[in-house]
mmCIF file of C-alpha atoms in Angstrom:
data_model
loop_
_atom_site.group_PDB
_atom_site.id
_atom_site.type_symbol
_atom_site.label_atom_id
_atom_site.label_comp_id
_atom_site.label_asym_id
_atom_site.label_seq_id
_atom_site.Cartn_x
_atom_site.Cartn_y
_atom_site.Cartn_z
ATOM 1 C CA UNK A 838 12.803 -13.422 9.682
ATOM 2 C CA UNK A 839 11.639 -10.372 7.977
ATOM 3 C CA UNK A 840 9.393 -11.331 4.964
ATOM 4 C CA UNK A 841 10.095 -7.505 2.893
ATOM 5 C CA UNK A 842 13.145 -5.797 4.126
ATOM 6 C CA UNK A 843 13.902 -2.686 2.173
ATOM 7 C CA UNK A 844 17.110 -0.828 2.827
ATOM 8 C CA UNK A 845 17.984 2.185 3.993
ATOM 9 C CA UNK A 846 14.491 2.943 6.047
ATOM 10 C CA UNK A 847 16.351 6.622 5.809
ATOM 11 C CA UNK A 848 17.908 8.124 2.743
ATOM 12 C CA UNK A 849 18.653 11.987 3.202
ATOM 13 C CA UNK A 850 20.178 13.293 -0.036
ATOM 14 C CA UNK A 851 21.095 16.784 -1.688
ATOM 15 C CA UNK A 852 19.127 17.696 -4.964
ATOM 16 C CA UNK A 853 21.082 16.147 -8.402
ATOM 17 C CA UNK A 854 22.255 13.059 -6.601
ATOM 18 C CA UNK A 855 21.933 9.355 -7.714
ATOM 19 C CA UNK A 856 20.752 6.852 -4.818
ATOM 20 C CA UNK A 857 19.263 2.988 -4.959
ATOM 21 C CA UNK A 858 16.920 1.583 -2.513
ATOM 22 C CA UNK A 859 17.136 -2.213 -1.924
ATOM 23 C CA UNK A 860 14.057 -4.560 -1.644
ATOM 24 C CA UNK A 861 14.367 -8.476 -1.066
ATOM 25 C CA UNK A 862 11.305 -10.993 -0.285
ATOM 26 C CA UNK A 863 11.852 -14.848 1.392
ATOM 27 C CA UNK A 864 8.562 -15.580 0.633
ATOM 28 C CA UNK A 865 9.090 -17.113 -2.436
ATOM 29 C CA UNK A 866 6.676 -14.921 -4.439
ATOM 30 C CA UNK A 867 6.759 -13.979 -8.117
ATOM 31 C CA UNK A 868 5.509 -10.342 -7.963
ATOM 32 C CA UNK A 869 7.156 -7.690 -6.732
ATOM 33 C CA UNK A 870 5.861 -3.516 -6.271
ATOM 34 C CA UNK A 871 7.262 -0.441 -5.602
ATOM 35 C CA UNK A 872 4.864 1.818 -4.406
ATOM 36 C CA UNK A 873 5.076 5.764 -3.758
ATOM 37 C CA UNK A 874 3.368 7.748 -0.369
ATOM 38 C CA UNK A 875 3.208 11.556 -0.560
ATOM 39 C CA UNK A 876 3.245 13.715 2.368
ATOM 40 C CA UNK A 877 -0.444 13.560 2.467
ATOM 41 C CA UNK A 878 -0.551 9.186 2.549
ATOM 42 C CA UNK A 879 -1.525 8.907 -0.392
ATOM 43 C CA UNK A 880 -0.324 5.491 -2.113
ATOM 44 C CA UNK A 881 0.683 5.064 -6.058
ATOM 45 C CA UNK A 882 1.849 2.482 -8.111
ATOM 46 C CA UNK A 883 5.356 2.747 -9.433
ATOM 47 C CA UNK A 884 6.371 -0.331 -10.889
ATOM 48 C CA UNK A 885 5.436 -3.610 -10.837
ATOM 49 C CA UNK A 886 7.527 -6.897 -11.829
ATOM 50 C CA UNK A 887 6.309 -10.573 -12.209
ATOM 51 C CA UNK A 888 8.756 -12.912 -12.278
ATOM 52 C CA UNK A 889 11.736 -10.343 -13.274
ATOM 53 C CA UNK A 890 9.563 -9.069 -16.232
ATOM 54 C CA UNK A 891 8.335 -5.237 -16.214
ATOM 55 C CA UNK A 892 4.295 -5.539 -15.886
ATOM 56 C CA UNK A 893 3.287 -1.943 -14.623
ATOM 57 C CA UNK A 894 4.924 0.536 -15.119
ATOM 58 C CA UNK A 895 3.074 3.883 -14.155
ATOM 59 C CA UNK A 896 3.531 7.844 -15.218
ATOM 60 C CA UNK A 897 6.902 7.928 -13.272
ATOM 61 C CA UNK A 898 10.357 9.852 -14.167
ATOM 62 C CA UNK A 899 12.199 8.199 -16.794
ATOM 63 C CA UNK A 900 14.770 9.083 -13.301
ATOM 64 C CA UNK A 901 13.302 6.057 -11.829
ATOM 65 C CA UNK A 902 14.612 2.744 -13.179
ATOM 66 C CA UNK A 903 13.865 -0.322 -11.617
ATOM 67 C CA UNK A 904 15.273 -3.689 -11.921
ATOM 68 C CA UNK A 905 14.461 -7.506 -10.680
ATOM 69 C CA UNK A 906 18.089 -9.593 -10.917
ATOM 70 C CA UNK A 907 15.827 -11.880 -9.700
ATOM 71 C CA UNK A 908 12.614 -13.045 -8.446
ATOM 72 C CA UNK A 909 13.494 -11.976 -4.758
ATOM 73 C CA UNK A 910 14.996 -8.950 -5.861
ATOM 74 C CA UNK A 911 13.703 -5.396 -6.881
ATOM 75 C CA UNK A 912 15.614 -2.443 -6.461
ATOM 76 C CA UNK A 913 15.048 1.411 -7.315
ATOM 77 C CA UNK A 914 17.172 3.447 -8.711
ATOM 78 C CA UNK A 915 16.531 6.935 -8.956
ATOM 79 C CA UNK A 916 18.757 9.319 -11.081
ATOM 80 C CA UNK A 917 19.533 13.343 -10.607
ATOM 81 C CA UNK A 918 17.025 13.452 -7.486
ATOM 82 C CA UNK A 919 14.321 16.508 -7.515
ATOM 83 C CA UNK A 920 12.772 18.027 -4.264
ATOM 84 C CA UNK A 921 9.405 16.540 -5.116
ATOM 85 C CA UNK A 922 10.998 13.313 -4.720
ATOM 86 C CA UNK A 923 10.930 12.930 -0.790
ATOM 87 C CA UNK A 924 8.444 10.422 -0.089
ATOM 88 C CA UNK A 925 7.962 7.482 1.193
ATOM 89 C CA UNK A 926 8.767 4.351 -0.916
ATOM 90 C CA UNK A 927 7.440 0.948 -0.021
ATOM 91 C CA UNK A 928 8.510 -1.990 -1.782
ATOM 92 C CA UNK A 929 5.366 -5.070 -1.678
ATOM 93 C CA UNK A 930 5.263 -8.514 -2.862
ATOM 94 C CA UNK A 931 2.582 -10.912 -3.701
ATOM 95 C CA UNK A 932 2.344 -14.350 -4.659
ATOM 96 C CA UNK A 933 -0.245 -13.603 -7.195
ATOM 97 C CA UNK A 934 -0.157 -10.962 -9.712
ATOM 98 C CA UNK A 935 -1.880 -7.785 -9.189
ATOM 99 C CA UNK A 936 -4.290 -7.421 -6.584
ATOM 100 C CA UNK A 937 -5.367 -11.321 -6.711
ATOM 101 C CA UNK A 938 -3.505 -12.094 -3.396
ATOM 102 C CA UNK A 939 -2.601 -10.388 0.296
ATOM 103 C CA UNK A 940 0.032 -8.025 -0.272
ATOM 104 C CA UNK A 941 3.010 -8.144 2.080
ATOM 105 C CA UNK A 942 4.890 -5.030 2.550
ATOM 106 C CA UNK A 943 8.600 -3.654 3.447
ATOM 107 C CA UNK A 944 8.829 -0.772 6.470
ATOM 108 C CA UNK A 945 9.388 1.533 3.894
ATOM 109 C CA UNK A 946 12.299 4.218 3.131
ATOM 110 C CA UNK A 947 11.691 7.676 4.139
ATOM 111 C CA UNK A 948 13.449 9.688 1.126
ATOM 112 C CA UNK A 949 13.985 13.426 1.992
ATOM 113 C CA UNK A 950 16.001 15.629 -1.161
ATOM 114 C CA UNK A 951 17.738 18.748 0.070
ATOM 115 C CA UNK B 757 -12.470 12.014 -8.224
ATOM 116 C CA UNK B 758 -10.599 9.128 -6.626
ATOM 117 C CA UNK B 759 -11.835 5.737 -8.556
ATOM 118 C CA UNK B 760 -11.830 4.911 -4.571
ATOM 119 C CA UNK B 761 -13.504 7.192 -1.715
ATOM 120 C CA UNK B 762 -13.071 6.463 2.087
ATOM 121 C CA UNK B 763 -15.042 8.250 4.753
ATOM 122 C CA UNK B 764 -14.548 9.471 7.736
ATOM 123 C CA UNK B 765 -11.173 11.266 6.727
ATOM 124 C CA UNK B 766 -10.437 11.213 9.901
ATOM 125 C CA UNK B 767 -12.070 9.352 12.677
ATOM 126 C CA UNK B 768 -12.158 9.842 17.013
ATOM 127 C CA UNK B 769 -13.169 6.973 18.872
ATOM 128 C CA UNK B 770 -13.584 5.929 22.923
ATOM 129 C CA UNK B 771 -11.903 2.948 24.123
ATOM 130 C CA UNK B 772 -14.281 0.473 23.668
ATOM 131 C CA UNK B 773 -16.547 1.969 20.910
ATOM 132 C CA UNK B 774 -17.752 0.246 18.013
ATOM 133 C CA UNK B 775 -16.269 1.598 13.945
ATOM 134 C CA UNK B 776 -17.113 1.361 10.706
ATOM 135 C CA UNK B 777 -14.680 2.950 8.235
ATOM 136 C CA UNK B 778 -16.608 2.880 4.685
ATOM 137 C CA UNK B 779 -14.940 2.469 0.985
ATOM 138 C CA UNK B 780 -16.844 2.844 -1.887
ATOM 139 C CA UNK B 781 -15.444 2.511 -5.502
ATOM 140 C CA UNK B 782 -16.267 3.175 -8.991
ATOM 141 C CA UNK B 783 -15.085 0.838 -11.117
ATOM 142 C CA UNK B 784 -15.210 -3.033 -11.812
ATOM 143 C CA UNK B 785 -13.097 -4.747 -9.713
ATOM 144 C CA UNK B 786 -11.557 -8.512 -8.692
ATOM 145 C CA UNK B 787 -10.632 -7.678 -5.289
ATOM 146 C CA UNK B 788 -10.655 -5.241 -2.694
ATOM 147 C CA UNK B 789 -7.974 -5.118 -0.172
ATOM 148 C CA UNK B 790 -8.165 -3.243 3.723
ATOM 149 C CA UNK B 791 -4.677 -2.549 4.965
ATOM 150 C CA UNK B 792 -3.325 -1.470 8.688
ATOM 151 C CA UNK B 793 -0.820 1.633 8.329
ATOM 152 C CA UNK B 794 1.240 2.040 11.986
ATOM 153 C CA UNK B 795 1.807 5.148 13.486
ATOM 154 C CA UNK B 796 5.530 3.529 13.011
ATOM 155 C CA UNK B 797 4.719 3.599 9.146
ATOM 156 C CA UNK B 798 4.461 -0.018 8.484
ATOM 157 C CA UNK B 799 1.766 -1.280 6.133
ATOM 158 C CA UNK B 800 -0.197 -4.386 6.793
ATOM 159 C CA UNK B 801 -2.352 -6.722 5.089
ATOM 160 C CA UNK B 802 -5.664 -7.255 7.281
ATOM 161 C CA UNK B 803 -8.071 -8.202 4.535
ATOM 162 C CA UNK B 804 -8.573 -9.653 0.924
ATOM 163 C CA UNK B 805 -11.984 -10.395 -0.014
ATOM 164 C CA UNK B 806 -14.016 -10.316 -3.050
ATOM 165 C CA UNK B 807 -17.169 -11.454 -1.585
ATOM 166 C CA UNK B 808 -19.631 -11.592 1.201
ATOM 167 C CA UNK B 809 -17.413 -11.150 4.706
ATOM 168 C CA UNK B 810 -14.731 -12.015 6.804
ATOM 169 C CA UNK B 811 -13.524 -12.020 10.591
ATOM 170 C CA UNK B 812 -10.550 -11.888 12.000
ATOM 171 C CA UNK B 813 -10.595 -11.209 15.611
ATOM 172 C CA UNK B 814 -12.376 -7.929 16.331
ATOM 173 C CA UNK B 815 -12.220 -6.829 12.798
ATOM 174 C CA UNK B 816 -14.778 -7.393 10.277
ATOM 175 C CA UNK B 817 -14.791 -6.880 6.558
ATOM 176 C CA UNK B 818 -17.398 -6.568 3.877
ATOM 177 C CA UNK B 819 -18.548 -5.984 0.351
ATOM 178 C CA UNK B 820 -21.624 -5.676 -1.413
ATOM 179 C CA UNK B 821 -20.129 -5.835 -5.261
ATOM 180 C CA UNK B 822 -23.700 -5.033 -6.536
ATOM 181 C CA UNK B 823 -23.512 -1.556 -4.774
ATOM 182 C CA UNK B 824 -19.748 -1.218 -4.779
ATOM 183 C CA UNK B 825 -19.190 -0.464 -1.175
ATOM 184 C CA UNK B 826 -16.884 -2.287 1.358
ATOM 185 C CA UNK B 827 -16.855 -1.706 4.939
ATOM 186 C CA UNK B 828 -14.204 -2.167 7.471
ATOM 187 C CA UNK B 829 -15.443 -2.714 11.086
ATOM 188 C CA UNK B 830 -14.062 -2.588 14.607
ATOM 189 C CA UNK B 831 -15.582 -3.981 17.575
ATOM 190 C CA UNK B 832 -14.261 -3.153 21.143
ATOM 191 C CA UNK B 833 -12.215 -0.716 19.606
ATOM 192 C CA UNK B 834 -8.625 -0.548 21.633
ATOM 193 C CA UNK B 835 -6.100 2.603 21.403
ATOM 194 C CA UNK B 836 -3.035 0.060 19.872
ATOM 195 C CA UNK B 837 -6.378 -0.126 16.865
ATOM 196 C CA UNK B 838 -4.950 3.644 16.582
ATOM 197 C CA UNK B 839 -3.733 4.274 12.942
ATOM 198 C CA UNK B 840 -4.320 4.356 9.189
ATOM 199 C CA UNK B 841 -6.594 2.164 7.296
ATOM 200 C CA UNK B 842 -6.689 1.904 3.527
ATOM 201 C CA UNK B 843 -9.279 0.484 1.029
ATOM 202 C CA UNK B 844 -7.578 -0.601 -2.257
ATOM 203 C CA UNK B 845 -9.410 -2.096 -5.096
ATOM 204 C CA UNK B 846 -7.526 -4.360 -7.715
ATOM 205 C CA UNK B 847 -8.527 -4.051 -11.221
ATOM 206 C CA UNK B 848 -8.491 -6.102 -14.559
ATOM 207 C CA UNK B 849 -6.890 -3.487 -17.313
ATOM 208 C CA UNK B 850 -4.966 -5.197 -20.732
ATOM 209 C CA UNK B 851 -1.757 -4.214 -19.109
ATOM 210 C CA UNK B 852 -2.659 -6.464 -16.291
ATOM 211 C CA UNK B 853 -3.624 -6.335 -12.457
ATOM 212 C CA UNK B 854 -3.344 -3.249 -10.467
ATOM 213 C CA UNK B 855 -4.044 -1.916 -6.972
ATOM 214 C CA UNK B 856 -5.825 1.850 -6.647
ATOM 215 C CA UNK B 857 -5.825 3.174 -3.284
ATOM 216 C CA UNK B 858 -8.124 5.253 -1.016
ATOM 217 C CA UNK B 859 -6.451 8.008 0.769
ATOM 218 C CA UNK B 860 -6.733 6.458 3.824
ATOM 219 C CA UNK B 861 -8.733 7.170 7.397
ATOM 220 C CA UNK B 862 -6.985 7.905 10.144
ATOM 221 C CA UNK B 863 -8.435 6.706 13.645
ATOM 222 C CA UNK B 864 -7.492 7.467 16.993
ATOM 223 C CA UNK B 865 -8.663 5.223 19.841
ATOM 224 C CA UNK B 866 -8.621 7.460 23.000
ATOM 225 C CA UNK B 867 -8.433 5.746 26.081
#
């Protein structure tokens, strides 16, 4: 059983578009990230939820909306799509909040804008 | 400047060869995290400590809190040990917990 799936692990998309990535956890935790990697690996916070409630959320586009129907839930949602938006986005859960526990991480989804 | 500074960058190693991947930070922290990123992308959790050291097979983590450093360490290095490591430190802010990353090193096992 995966722990962190995220779906698609590929999203290939044309500039202006809207497009969601999925994120679920079985592990029963109560916080839930979405993290960004550039092209260079580097990793940054996006958003982070704790029991469905917005705790973090970082200098991102108002173009990224997230949102927790429930605890084993987060999805991202990212409006009119800009080049600079192809990354890598991992979605992470913890039981803890923060950085108090191991984090536990999806494969990622590779997001390239054309 | 990164609150959190890995060296080497980039690191070359023989099969078999001992490695120490080095983290140091800048601010107060609770925890300090090493993760495992795959060639295949996938990110995994090797470490959490906030104190002293821990083992886990043929890896070995510490911190000295006093002199903010953490150090990750391989012994009988393998080429499958071939990929990204990352140092993040979690810190206390009013807004809550958060995680700030090093930029990775990448090491390559040749065999």
């Amino acid at each position: 059983d995966t722990a962190v799936s995220q779906t698609p692990k590929y999203l290939v998309t044309q500039m202006g578009n809207d497009k969601s990535i999925k994120c679920e956890q079985n592990l029963g935790h109560d916080t839930m990230y979405w993290y960004k990697q550039d092209s260079k690996k580097f990793l940054k916070i996006m958003f982070s939820y704790n029991n469905k409630e917005l705790i973090i959320n970082e200098t991102v586009p108002n173009r990224f909306s997230p949102k927790s129907p429930d605890k084993a839930h987060l999805n991202l949602h990212i409006n009119s799509l800009e080049l600079g938006d192809s990354a890598v986005y991992f979605c992470a859960s913890s039981q803890g909040f923060g950085g108090s526990s191991p984090l536990h991480f999806g494969n990622g989804t590779r997001l390239t804008v054309t | 400047k990164n609150e959190v500074e890995q060296s080497p960058q980039n690191l070359t190693a023989q099969e078999g060869e001992f490695i120490t991947i080095n983290c140091s930070y800048s601010v107060g922290i609770s925890a300090l995290h090493w993760l495992q990123q795959h060639p295949g992308g996938g990110i995994v959790s090797l470490f959490m400590l906030s104190s002293g050291k821990k083992k886990h097979g043929r890896l070995i983590a510490t911190i000295n809190i006093q002199e903010k450093h953490s150090s990750l360490h391989i012994t009988a290095s393998h080429p499958r040990d071939s990929a990204v490591y990352i140092c993040a430190v979690s810190t206390q802010e009013t807004s809550g917990s958060r995680l700030t990353f090093g930029e990775g090193t990448q090491l390559t096992v040749n065999p």
